[in-house]
JSON list of C-alpha atoms in Angstrom, two decimals:
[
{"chain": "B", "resi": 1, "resn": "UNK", "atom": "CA", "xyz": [0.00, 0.00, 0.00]},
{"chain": "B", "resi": 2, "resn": "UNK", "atom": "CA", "xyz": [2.86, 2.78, 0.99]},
{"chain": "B", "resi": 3, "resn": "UNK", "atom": "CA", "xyz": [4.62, 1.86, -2.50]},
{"chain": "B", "resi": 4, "resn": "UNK", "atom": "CA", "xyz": [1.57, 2.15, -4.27]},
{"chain": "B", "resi": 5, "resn": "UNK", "atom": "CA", "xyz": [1.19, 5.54, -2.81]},
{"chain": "B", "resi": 6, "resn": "UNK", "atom": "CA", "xyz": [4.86, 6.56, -2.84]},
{"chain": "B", "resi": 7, "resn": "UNK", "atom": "CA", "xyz": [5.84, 4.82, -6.04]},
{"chain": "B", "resi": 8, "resn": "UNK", "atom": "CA", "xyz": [8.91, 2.47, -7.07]},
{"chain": "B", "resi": 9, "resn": "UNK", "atom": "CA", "xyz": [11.26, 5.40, -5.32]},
{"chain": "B", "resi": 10, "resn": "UNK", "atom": "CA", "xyz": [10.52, 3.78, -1.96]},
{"chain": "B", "resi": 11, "resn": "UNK", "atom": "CA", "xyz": [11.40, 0.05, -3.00]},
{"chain": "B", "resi": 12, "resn": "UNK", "atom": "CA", "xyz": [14.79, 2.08, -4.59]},
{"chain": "B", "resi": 13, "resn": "UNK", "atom": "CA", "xyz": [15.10, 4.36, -1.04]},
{"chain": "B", "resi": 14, "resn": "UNK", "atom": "CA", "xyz": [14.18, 1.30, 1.07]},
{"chain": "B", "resi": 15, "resn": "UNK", "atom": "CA", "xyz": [17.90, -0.48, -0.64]},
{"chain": "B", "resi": 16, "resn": "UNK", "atom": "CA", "xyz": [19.65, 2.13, 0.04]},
{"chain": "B", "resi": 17, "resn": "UNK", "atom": "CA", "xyz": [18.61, 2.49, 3.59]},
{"chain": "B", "resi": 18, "resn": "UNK", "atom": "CA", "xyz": [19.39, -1.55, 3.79]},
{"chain": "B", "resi": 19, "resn": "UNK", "atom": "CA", "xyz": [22.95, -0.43, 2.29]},
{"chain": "B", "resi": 20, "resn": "UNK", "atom": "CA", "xyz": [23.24, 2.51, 4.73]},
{"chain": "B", "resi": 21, "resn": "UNK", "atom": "CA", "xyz": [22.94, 0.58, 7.92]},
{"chain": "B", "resi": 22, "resn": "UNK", "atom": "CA", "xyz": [25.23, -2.11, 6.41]},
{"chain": "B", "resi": 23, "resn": "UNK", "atom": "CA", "xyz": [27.88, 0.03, 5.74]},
{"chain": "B", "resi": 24, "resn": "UNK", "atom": "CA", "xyz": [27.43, 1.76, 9.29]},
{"chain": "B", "resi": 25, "resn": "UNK", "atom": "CA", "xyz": [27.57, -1.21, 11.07]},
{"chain": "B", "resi": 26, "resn": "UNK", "atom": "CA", "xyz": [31.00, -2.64, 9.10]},
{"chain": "B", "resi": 27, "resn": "UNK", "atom": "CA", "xyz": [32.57, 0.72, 10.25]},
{"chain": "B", "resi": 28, "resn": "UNK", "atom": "CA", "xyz": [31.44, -0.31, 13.78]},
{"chain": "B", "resi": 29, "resn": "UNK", "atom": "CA", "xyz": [33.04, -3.38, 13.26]},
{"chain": "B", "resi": 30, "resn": "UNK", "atom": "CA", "xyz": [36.14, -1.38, 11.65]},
{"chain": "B", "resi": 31, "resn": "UNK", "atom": "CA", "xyz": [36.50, 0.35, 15.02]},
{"chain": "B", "resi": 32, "resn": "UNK", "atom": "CA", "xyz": [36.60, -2.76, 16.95]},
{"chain": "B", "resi": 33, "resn": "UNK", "atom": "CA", "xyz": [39.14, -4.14, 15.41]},
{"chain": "B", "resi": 34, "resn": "UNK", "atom": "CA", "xyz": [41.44, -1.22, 16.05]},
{"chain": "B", "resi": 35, "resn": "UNK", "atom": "CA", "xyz": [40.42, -1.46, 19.86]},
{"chain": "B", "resi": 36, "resn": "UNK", "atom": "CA", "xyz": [41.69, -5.24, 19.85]},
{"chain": "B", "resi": 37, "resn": "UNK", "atom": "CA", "xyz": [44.63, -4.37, 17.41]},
{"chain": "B", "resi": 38, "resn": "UNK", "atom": "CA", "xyz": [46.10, -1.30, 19.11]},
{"chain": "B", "resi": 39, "resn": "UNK", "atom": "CA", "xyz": [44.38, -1.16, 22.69]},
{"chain": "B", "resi": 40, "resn": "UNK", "atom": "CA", "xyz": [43.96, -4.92, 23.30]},
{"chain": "B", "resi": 41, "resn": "UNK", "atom": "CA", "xyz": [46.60, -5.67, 22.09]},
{"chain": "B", "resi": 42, "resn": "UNK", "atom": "CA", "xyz": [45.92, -8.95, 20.52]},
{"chain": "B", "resi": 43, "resn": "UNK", "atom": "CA", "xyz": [46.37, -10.67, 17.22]},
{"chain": "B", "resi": 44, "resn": "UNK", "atom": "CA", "xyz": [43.50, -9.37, 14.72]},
{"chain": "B", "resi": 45, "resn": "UNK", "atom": "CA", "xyz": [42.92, -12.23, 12.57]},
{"chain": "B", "resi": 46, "resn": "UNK", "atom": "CA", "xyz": [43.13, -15.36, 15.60]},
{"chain": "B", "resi": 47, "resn": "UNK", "atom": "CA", "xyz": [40.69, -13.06, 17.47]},
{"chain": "B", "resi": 48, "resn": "UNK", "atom": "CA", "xyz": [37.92, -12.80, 14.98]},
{"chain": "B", "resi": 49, "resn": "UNK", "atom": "CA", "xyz": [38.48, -16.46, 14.75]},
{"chain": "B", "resi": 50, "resn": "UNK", "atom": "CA", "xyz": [37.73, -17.17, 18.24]},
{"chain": "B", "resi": 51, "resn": "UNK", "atom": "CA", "xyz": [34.56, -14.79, 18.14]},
{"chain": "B", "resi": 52, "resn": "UNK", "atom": "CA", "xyz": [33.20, -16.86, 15.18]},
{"chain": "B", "resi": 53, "resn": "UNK", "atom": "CA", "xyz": [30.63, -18.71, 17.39]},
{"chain": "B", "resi": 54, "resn": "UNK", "atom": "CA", "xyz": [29.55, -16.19, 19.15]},
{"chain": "B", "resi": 55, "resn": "UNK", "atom": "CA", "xyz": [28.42, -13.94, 16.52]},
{"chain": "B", "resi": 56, "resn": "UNK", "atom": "CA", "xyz": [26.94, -17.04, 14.35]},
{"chain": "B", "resi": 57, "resn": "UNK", "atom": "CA", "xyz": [24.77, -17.38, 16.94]},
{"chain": "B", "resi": 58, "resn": "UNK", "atom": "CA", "xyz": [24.11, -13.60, 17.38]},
{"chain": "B", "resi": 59, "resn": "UNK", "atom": "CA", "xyz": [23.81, -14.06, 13.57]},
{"chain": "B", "resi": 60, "resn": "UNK", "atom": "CA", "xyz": [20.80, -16.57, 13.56]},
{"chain": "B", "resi": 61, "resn": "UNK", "atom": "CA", "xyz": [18.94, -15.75, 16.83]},
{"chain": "B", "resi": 62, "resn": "UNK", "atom": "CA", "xyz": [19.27, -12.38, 17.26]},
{"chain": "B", "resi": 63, "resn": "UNK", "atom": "CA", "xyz": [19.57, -11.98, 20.59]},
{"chain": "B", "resi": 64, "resn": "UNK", "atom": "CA", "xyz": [22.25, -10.92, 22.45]},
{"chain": "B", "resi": 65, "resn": "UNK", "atom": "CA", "xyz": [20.86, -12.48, 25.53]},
{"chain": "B", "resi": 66, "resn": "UNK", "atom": "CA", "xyz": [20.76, -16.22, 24.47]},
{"chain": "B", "resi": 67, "resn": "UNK", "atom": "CA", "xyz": [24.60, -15.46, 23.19]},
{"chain": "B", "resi": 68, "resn": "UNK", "atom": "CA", "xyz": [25.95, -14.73, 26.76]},
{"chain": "B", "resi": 69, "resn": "UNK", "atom": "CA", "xyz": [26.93, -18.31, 27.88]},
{"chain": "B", "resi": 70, "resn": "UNK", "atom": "CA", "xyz": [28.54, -18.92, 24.87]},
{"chain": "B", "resi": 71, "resn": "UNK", "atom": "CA", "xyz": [30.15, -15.04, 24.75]},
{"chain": "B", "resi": 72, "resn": "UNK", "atom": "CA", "xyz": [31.25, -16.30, 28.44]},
{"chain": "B", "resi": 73, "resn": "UNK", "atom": "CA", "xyz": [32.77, -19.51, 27.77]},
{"chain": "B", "resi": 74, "resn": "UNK", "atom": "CA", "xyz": [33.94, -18.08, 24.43]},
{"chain": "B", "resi": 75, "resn": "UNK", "atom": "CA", "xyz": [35.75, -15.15, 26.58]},
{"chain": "B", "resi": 76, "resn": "UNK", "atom": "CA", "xyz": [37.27, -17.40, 29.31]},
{"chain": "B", "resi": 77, "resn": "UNK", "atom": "CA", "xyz": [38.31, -20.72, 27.91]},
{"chain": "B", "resi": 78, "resn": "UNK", "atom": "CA", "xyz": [39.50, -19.00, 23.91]},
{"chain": "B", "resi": 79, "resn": "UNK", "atom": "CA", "xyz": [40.57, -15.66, 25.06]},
{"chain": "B", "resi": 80, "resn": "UNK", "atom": "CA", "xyz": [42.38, -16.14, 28.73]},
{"chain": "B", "resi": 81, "resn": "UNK", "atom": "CA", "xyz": [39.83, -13.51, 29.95]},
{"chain": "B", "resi": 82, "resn": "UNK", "atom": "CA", "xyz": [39.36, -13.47, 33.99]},
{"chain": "B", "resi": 83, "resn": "UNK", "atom": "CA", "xyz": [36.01, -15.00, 35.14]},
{"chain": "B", "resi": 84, "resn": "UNK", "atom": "CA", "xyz": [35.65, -11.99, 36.97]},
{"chain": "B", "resi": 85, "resn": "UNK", "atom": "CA", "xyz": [36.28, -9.01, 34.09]},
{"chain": "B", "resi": 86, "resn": "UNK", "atom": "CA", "xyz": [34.24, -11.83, 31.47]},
{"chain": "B", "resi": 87, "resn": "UNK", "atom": "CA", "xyz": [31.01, -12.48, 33.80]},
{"chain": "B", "resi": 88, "resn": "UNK", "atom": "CA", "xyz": [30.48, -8.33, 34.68]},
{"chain": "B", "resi": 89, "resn": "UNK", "atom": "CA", "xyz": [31.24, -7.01, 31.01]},
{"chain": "B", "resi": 90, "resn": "UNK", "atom": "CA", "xyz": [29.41, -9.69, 28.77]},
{"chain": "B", "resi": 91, "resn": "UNK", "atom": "CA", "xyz": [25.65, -9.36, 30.91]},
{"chain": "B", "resi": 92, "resn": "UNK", "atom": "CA", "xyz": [26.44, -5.76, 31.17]},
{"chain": "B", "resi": 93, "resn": "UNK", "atom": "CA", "xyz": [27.35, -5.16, 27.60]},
{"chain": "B", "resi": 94, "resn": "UNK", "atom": "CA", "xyz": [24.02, -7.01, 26.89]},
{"chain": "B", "resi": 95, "resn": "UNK", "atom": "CA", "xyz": [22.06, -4.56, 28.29]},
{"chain": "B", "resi": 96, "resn": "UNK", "atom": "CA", "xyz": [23.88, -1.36, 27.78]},
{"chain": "B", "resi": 97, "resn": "UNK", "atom": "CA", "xyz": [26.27, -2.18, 24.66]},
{"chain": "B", "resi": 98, "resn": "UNK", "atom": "CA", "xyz": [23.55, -1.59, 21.90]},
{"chain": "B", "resi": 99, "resn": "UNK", "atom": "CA", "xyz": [26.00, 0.35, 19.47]},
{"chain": "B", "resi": 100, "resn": "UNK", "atom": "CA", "xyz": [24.37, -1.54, 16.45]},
{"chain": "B", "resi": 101, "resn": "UNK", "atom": "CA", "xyz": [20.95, -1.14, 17.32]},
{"chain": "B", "resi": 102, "resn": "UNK", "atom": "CA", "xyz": [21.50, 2.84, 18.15]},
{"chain": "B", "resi": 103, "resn": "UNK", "atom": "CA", "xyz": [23.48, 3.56, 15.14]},
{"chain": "B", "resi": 104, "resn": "UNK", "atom": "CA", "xyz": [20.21, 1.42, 13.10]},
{"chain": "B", "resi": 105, "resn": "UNK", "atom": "CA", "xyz": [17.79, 3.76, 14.96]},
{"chain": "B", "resi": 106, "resn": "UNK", "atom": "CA", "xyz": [18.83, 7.23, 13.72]},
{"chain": "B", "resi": 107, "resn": "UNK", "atom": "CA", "xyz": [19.61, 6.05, 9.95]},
{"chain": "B", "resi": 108, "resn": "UNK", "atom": "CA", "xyz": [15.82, 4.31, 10.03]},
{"chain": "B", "resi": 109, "resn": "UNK", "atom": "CA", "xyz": [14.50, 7.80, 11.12]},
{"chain": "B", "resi": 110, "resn": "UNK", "atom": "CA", "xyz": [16.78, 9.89, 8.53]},
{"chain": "B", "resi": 111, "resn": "UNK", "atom": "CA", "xyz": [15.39, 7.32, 5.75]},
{"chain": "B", "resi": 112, "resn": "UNK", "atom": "CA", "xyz": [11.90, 8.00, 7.08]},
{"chain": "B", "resi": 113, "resn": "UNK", "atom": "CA", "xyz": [11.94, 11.56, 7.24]},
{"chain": "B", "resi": 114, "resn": "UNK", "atom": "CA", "xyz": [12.97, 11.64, 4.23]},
{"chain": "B", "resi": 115, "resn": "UNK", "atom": "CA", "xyz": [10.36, 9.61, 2.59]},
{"chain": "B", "resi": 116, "resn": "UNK", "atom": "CA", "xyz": [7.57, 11.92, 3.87]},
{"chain": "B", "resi": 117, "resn": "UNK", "atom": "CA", "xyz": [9.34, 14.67, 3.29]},
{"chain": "B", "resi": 118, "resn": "UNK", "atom": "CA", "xyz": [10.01, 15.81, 7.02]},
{"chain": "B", "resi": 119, "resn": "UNK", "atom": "CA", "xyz": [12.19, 18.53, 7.45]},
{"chain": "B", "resi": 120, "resn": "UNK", "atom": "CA", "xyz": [14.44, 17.91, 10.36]},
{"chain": "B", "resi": 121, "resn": "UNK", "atom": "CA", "xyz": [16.50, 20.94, 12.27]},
{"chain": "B", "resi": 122, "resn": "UNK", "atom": "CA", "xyz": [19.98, 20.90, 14.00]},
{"chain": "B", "resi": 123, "resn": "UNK", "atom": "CA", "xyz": [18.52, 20.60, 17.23]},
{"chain": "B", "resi": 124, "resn": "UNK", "atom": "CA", "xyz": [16.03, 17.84, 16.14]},
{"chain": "B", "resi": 125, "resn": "UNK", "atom": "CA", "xyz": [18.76, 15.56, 14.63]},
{"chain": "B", "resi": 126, "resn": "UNK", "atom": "CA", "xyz": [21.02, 15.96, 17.77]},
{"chain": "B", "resi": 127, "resn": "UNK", "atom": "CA", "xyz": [18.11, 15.46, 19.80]},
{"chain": "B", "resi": 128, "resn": "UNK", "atom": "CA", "xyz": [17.09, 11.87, 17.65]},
{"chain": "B", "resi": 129, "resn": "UNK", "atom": "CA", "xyz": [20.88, 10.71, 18.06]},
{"chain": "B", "resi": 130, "resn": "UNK", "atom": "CA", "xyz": [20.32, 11.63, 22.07]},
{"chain": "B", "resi": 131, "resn": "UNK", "atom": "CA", "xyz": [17.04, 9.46, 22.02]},
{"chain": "B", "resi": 132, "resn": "UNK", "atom": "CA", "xyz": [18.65, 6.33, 19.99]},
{"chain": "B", "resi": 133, "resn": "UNK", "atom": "CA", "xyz": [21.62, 6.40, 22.05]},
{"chain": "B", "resi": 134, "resn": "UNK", "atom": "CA", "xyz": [20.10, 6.36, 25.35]},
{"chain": "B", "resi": 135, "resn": "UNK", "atom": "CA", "xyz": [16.83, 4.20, 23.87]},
{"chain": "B", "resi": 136, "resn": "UNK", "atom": "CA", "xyz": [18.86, 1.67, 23.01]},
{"chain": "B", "resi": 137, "resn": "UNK", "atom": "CA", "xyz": [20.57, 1.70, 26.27]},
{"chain": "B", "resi": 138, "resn": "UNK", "atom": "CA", "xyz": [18.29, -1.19, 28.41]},
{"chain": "B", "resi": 139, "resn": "UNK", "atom": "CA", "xyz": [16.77, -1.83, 25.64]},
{"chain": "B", "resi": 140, "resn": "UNK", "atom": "CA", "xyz": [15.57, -5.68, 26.14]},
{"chain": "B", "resi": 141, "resn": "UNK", "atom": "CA", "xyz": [18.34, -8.39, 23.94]},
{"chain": "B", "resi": 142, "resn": "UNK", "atom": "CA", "xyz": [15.64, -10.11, 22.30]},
{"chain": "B", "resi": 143, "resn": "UNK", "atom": "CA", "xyz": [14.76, -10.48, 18.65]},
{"chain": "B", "resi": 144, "resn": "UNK", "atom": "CA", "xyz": [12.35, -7.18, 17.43]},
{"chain": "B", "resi": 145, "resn": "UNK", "atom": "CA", "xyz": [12.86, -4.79, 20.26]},
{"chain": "B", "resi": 146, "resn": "UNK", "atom": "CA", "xyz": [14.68, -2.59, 18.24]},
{"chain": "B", "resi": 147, "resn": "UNK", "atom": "CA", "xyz": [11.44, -1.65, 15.69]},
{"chain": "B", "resi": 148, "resn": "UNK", "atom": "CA", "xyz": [9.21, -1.02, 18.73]},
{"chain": "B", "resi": 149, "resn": "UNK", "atom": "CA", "xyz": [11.59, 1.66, 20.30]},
{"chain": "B", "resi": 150, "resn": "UNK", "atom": "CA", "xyz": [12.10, 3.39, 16.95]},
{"chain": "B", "resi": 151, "resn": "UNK", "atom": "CA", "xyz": [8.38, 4.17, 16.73]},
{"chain": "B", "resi": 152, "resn": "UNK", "atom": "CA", "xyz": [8.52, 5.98, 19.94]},
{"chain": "B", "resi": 153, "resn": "UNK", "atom": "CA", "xyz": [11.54, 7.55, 18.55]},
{"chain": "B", "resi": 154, "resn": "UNK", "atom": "CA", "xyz": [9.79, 8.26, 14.86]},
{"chain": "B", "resi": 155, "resn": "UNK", "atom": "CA", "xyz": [6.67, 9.88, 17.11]},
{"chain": "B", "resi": 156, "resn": "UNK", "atom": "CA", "xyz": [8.61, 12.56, 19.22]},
{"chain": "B", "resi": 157, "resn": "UNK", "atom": "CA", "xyz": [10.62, 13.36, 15.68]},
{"chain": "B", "resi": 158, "resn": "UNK", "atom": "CA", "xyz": [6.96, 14.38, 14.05]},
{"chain": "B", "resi": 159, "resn": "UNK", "atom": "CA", "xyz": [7.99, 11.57, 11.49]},
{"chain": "B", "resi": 160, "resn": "UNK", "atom": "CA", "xyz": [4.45, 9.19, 10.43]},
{"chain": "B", "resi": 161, "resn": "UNK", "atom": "CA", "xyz": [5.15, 5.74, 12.47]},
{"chain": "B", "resi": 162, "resn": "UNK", "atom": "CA", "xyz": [3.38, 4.14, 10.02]},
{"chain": "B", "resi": 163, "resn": "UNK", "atom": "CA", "xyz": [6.55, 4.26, 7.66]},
{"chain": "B", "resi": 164, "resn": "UNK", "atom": "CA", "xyz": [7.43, 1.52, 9.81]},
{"chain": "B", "resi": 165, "resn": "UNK", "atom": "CA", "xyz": [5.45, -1.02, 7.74]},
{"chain": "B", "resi": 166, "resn": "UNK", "atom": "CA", "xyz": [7.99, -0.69, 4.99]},
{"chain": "B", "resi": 167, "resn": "UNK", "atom": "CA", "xyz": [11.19, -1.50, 6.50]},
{"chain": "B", "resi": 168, "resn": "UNK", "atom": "CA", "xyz": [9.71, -3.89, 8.51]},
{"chain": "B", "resi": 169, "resn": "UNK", "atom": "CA", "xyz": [10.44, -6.39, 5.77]},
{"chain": "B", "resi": 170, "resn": "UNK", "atom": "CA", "xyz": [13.74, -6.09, 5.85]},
{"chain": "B", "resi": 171, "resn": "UNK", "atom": "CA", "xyz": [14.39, -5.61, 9.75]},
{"chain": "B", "resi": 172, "resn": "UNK", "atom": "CA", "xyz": [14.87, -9.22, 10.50]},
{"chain": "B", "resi": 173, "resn": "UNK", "atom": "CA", "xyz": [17.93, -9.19, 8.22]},
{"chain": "B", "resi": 174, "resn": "UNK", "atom": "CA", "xyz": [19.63, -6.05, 9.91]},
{"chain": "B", "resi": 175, "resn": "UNK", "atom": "CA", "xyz": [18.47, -7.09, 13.09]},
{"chain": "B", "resi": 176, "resn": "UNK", "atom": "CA", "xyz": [20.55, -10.18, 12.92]},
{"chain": "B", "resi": 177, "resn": "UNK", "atom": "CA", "xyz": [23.30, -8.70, 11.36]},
{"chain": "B", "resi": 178, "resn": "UNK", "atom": "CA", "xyz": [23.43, -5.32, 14.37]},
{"chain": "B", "resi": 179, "resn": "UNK", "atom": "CA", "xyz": [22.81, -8.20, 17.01]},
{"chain": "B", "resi": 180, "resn": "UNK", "atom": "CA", "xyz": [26.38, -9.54, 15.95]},
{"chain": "B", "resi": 181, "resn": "UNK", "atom": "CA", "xyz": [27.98, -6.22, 16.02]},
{"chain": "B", "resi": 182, "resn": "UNK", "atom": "CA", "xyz": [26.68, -5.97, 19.46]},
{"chain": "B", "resi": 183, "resn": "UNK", "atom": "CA", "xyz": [27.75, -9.17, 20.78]},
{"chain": "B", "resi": 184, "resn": "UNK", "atom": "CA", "xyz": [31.31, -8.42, 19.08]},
{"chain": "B", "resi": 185, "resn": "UNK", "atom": "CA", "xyz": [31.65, -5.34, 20.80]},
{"chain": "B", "resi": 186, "resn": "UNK", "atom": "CA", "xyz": [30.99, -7.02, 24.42]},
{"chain": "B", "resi": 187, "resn": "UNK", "atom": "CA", "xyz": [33.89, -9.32, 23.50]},
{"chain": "B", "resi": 188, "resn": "UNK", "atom": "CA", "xyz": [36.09, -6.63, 22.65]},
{"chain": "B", "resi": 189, "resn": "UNK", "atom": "CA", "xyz": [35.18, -4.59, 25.39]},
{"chain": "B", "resi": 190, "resn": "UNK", "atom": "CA", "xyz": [36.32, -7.75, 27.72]},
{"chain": "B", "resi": 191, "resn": "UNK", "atom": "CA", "xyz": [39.59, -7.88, 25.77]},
{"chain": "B", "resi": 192, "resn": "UNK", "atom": "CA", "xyz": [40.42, -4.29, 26.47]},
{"chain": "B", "resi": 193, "resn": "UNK", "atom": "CA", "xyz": [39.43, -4.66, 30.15]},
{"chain": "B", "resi": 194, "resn": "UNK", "atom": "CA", "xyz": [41.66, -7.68, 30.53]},
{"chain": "B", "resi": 195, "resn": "UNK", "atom": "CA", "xyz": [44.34, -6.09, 29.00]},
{"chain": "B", "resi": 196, "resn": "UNK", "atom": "CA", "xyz": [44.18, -2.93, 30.97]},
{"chain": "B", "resi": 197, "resn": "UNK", "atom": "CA", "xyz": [43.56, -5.32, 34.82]},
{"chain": "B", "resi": 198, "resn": "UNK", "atom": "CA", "xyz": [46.77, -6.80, 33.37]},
{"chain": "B", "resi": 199, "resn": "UNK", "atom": "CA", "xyz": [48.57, -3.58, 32.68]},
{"chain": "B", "resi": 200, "resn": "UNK", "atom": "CA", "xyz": [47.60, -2.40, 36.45]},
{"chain": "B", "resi": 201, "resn": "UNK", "atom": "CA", "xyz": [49.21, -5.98, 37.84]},
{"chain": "B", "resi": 202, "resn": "UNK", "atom": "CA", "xyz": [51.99, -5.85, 36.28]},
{"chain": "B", "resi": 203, "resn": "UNK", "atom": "CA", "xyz": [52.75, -2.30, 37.33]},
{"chain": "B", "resi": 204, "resn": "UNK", "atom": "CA", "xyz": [51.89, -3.32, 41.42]},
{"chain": "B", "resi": 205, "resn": "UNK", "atom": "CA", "xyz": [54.31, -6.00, 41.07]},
{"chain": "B", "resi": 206, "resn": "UNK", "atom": "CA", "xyz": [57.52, -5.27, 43.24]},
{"chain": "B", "resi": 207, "resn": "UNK", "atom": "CA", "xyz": [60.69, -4.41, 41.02]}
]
């Protein structure tokens, strides 16, 4: 019904908002890869390895919740993370880590208000990126929660909600592939952690 009213420019809009989000999330990924290169100080390549598992399963459940065991085990017994650093970060990170789903959030409402034609201000955009950031923050790790909190967001924006119908179609897709981001940043985030308890032993140690 919204194509038939908007035309064949939505179907062409609604690929490049699919490409837009991809994109943003592989520069996510781009920037945790330096953290483990530079700040973590680990091997790049054998450290995506280990976090294969994790984010398949991220990948095909969506849900950074029913990754955390694995993200645990994955942390401790592959990585030589400390219980301790691996179970606070990883249940944390699932709760407040939601870089993917934030960084989905605003580029769903910049694709929206531009399909209806919505003019938004300075203060409006820095107020939407505000909203998705802390939105997403306690936002529930299960499959879909990500669509429900952008219509809040879409509403206080003056953006139609109902433009959520159209990417709805493709959500499942991006939501699986954000949900990985997310659980690969909680691993990183436990690498750099470990690395930086380590730094602060070594430097207590008696010379």
């Amino acid at each position: 019904g919204i194509t038939s009213k908007l035309g064949l420019s939505a179907l062409t809009g609604l690929a490049g908002y699919m490409i837009t989000v991809i994109i943003g999330l592989f520069v996510m990924m781009l920037v945790y890869m330096i953290i483990i290169k530079f700040f973590a100080k680990r091997p790049l390549l054998p450290t995506l390895a280990m976090m294969k598992d994790p984010q398949l399963l991220a990948f095909s459940t969506s849900s950074s919740a029913a990754v955390m065991p694995l993200s645990i085990k994955t942390a401790e017994e592959k990585m030589r993370v400390k219980p301790k650093i691996s179970q606070f970060i990883i249940p944390l990170g699932a709760t407040i880590n939601m870089d993917g789903t934030a960084l989905y959030q605003i580029i769903a409402v910049f694709f929206l208000a531009q399909l209806f034609s919505v003019e938004l201000g300075f203060t409006t955009i820095l107020l939407i990126a505000l909203t998705s950031l802390a939105a997403s923050i306690g936002a529930p790790s299960a499959p879909g929660t990500g669509i429900v909190i952008l219509s809040t967001i879409l509403i206080a924006a003056g953006i139609p909600p109902v433009g959520i119908v159209l990417i709805l179609g493709v959500d499942r897709i991006l939501d699986m592939t954000r949900t990985m981001v997310n659980v690969t940043g909680d691993l990183t985030a436990c690498l750099f952690f470990d690395k930086r308890s380590k730094i602060k032993e070594a430097n207590k140690m008696p010379t």
